[in-house]
PDB file of C-alpha atoms in Angstrom:
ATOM      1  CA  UNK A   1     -32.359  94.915  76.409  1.00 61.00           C
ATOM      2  CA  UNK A   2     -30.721  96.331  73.031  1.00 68.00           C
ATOM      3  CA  UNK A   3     -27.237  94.856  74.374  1.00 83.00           C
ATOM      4  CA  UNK A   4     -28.335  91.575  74.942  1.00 85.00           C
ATOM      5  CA  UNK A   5     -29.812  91.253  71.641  1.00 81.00           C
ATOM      6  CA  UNK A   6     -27.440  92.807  69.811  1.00 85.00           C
ATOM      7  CA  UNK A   7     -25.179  90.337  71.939  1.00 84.00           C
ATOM      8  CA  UNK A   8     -27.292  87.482  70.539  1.00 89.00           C
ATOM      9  CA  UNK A   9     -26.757  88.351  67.053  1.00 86.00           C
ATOM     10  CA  UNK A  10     -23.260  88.837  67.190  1.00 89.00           C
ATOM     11  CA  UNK A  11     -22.574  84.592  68.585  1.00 92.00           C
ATOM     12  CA  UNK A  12     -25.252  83.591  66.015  1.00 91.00           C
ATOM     13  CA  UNK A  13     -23.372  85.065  63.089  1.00 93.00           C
ATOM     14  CA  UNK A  14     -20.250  84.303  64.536  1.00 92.00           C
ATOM     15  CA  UNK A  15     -21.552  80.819  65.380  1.00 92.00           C
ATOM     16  CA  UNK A  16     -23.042  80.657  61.635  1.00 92.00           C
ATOM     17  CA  UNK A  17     -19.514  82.159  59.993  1.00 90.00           C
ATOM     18  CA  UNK A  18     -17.325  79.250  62.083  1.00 90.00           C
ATOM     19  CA  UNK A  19     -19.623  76.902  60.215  1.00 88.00           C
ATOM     20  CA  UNK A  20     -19.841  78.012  56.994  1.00 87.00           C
ATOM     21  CA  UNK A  21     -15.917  78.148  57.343  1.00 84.00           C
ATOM     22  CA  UNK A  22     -15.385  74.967  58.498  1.00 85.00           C
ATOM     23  CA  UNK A  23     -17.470  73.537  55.877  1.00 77.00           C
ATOM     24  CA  UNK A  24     -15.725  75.252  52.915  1.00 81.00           C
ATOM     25  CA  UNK A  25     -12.417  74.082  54.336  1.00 78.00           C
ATOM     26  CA  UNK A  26     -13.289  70.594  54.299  1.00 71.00           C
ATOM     27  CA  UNK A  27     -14.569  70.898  50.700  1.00 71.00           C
ATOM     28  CA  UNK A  28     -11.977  72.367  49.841  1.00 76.00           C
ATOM     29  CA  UNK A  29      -9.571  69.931  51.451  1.00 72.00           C
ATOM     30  CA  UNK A  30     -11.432  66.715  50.540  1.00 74.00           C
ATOM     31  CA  UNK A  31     -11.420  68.386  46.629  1.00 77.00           C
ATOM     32  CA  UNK A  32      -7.756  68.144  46.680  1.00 84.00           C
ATOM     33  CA  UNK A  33      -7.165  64.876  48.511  1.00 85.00           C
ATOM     34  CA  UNK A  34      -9.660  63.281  45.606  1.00 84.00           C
ATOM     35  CA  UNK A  35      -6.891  64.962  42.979  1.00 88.00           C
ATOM     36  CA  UNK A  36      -4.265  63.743  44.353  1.00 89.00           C
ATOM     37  CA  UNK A  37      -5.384  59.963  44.504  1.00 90.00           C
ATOM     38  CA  UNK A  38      -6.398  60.476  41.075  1.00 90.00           C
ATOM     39  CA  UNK A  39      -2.806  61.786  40.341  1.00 92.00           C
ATOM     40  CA  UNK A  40      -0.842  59.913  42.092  1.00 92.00           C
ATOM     41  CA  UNK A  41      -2.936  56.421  42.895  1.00 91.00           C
ATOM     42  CA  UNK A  42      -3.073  52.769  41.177  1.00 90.00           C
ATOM     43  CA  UNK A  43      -5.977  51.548  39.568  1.00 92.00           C
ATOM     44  CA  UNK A  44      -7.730  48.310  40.376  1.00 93.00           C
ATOM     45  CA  UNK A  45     -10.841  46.252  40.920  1.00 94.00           C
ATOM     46  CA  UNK A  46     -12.750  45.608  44.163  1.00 95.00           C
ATOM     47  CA  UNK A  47     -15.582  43.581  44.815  1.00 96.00           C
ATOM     48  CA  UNK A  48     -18.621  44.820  46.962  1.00 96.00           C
ATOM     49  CA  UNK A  49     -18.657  43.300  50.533  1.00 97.00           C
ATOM     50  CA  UNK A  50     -21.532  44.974  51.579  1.00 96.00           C
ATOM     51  CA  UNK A  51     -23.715  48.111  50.471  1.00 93.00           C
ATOM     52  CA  UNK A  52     -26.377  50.048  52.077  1.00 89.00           C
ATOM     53  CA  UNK A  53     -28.215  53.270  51.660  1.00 86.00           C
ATOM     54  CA  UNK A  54     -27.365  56.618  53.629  1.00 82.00           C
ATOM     55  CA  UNK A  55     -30.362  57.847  55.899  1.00 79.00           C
ATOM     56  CA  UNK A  56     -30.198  60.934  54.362  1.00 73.00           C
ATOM     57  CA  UNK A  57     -31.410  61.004  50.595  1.00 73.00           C
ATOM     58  CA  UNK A  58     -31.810  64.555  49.708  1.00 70.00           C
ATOM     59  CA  UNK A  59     -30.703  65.015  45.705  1.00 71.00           C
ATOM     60  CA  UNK A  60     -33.913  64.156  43.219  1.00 78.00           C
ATOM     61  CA  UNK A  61     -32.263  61.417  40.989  1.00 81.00           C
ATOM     62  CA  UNK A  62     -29.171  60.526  43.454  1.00 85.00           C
ATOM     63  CA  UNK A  63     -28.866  57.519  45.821  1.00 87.00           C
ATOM     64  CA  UNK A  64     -26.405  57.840  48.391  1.00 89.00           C
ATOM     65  CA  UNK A  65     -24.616  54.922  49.364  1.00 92.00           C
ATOM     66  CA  UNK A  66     -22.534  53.110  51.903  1.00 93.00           C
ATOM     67  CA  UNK A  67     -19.857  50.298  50.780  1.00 94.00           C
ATOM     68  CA  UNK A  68     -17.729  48.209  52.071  1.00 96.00           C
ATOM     69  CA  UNK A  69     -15.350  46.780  49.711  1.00 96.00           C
ATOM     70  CA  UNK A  70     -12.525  44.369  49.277  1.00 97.00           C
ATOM     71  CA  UNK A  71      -9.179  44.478  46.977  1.00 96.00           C
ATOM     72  CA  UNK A  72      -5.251  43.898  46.631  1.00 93.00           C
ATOM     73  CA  UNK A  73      -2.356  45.971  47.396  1.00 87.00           C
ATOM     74  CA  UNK A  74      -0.003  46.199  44.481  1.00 80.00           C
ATOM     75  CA  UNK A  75       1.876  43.640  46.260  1.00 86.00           C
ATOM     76  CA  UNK A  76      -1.106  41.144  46.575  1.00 87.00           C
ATOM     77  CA  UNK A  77      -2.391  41.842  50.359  1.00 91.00           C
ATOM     78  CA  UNK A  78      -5.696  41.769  51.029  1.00 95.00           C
ATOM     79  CA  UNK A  79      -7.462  44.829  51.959  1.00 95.00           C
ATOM     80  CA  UNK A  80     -11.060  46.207  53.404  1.00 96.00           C
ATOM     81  CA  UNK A  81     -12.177  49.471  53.345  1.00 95.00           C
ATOM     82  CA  UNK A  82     -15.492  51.520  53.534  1.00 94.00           C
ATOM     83  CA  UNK A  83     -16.632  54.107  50.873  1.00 93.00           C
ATOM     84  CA  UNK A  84     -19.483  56.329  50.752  1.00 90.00           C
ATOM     85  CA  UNK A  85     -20.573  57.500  47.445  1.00 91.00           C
ATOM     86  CA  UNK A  86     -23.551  59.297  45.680  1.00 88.00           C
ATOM     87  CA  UNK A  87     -24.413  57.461  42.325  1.00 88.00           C
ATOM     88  CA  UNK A  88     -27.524  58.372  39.927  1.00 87.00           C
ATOM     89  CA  UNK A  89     -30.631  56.007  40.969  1.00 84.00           C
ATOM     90  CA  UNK A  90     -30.547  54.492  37.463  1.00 84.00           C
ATOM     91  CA  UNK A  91     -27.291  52.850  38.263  1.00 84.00           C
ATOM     92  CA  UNK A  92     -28.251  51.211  41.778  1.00 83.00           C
ATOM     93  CA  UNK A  93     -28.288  47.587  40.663  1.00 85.00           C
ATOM     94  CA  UNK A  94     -24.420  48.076  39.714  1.00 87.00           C
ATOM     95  CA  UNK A  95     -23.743  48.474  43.115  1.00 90.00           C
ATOM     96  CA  UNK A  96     -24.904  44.948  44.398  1.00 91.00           C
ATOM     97  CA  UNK A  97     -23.085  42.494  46.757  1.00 95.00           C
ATOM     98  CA  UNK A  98     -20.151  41.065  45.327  1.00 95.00           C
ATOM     99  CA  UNK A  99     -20.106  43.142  41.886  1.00 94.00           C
ATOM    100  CA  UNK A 100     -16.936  44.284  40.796  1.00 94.00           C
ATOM    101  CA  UNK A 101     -16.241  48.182  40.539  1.00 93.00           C
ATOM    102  CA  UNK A 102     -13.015  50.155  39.582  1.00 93.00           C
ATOM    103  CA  UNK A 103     -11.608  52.301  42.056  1.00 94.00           C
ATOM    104  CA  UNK A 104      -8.293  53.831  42.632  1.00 94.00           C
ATOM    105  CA  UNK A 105      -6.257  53.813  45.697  1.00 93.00           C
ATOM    106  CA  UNK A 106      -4.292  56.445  47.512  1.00 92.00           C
ATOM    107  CA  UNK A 107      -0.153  55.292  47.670  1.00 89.00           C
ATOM    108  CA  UNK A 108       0.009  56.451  51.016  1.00 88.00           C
ATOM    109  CA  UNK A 109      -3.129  54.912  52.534  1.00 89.00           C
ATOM    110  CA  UNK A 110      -4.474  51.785  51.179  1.00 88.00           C
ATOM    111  CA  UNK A 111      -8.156  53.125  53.021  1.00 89.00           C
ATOM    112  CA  UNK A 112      -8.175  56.128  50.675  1.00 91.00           C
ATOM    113  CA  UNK A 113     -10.165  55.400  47.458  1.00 92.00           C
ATOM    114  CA  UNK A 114     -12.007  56.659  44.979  1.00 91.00           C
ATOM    115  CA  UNK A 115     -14.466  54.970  43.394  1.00 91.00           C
ATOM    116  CA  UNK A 116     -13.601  55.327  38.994  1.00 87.00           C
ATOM    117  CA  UNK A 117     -16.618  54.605  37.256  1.00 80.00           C
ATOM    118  CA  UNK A 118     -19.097  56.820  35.793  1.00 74.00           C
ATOM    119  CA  UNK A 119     -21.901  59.149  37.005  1.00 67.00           C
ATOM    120  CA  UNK A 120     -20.146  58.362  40.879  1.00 78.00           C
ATOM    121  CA  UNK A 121     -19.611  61.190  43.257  1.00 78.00           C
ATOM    122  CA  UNK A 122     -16.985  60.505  45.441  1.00 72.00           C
TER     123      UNK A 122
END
């Protein structure tokens, strides 16, 4: 009986450490994939499609949100994307159908933004 719950406790902390693992990685990972579109990325102005809360709102004074926004390539083409972001409640009225927000795009992957204003997690 000792085996099988020793057994037991051995997959739930392994189960537990795989988690904890895989969540740090992507952290980690996202961290520097924000950087580098900060780095390396142009700077323009998109205009909200379409917004709408997350289901999950879990940080006192934080709205997460989803949007769907529109703006040009550097060469003028058209271009949709999707963006979640967590922005202080105070500001929710600045993320309304078509307002205009500054974000700046990745150079490899016009889908890769981050939003540039203030008080924005991206």
């Amino acid at each position: 009986m000792a085996n099988i719950g020793l057994a037991f406790a051995i997959i739930v902390i392994s189960c537990m450490f795989v988690f904890f693992f895989i969540v740090t990685k992507n952290t980690i990972s996202m961290n520097r994939d924000n950087e580098r579109i900060k780095n390396e990325g142009f700077k323009t102005e998109a205009v909200i499609k379409k917004t709408y809360p997350d289901k999950v709102q879990n940080i006192e004074g934080r709205t997460h949100i989803h949007l769907d926004v529109m703006f040009k390539r550097s060469d003028g083409t058209p271009v949709e994307t999707k963006k979640d972001i967590s922005i202080l409640t105070f500001n929710s009225n600045s993320y309304r159908v078509g307002e205009k927000i500054n974000i700046i795009v990745s150079p490899d992957d016009s889908n890769a933004i981050i939003v540039n204003e203030d008080n924005v997690k991206n």
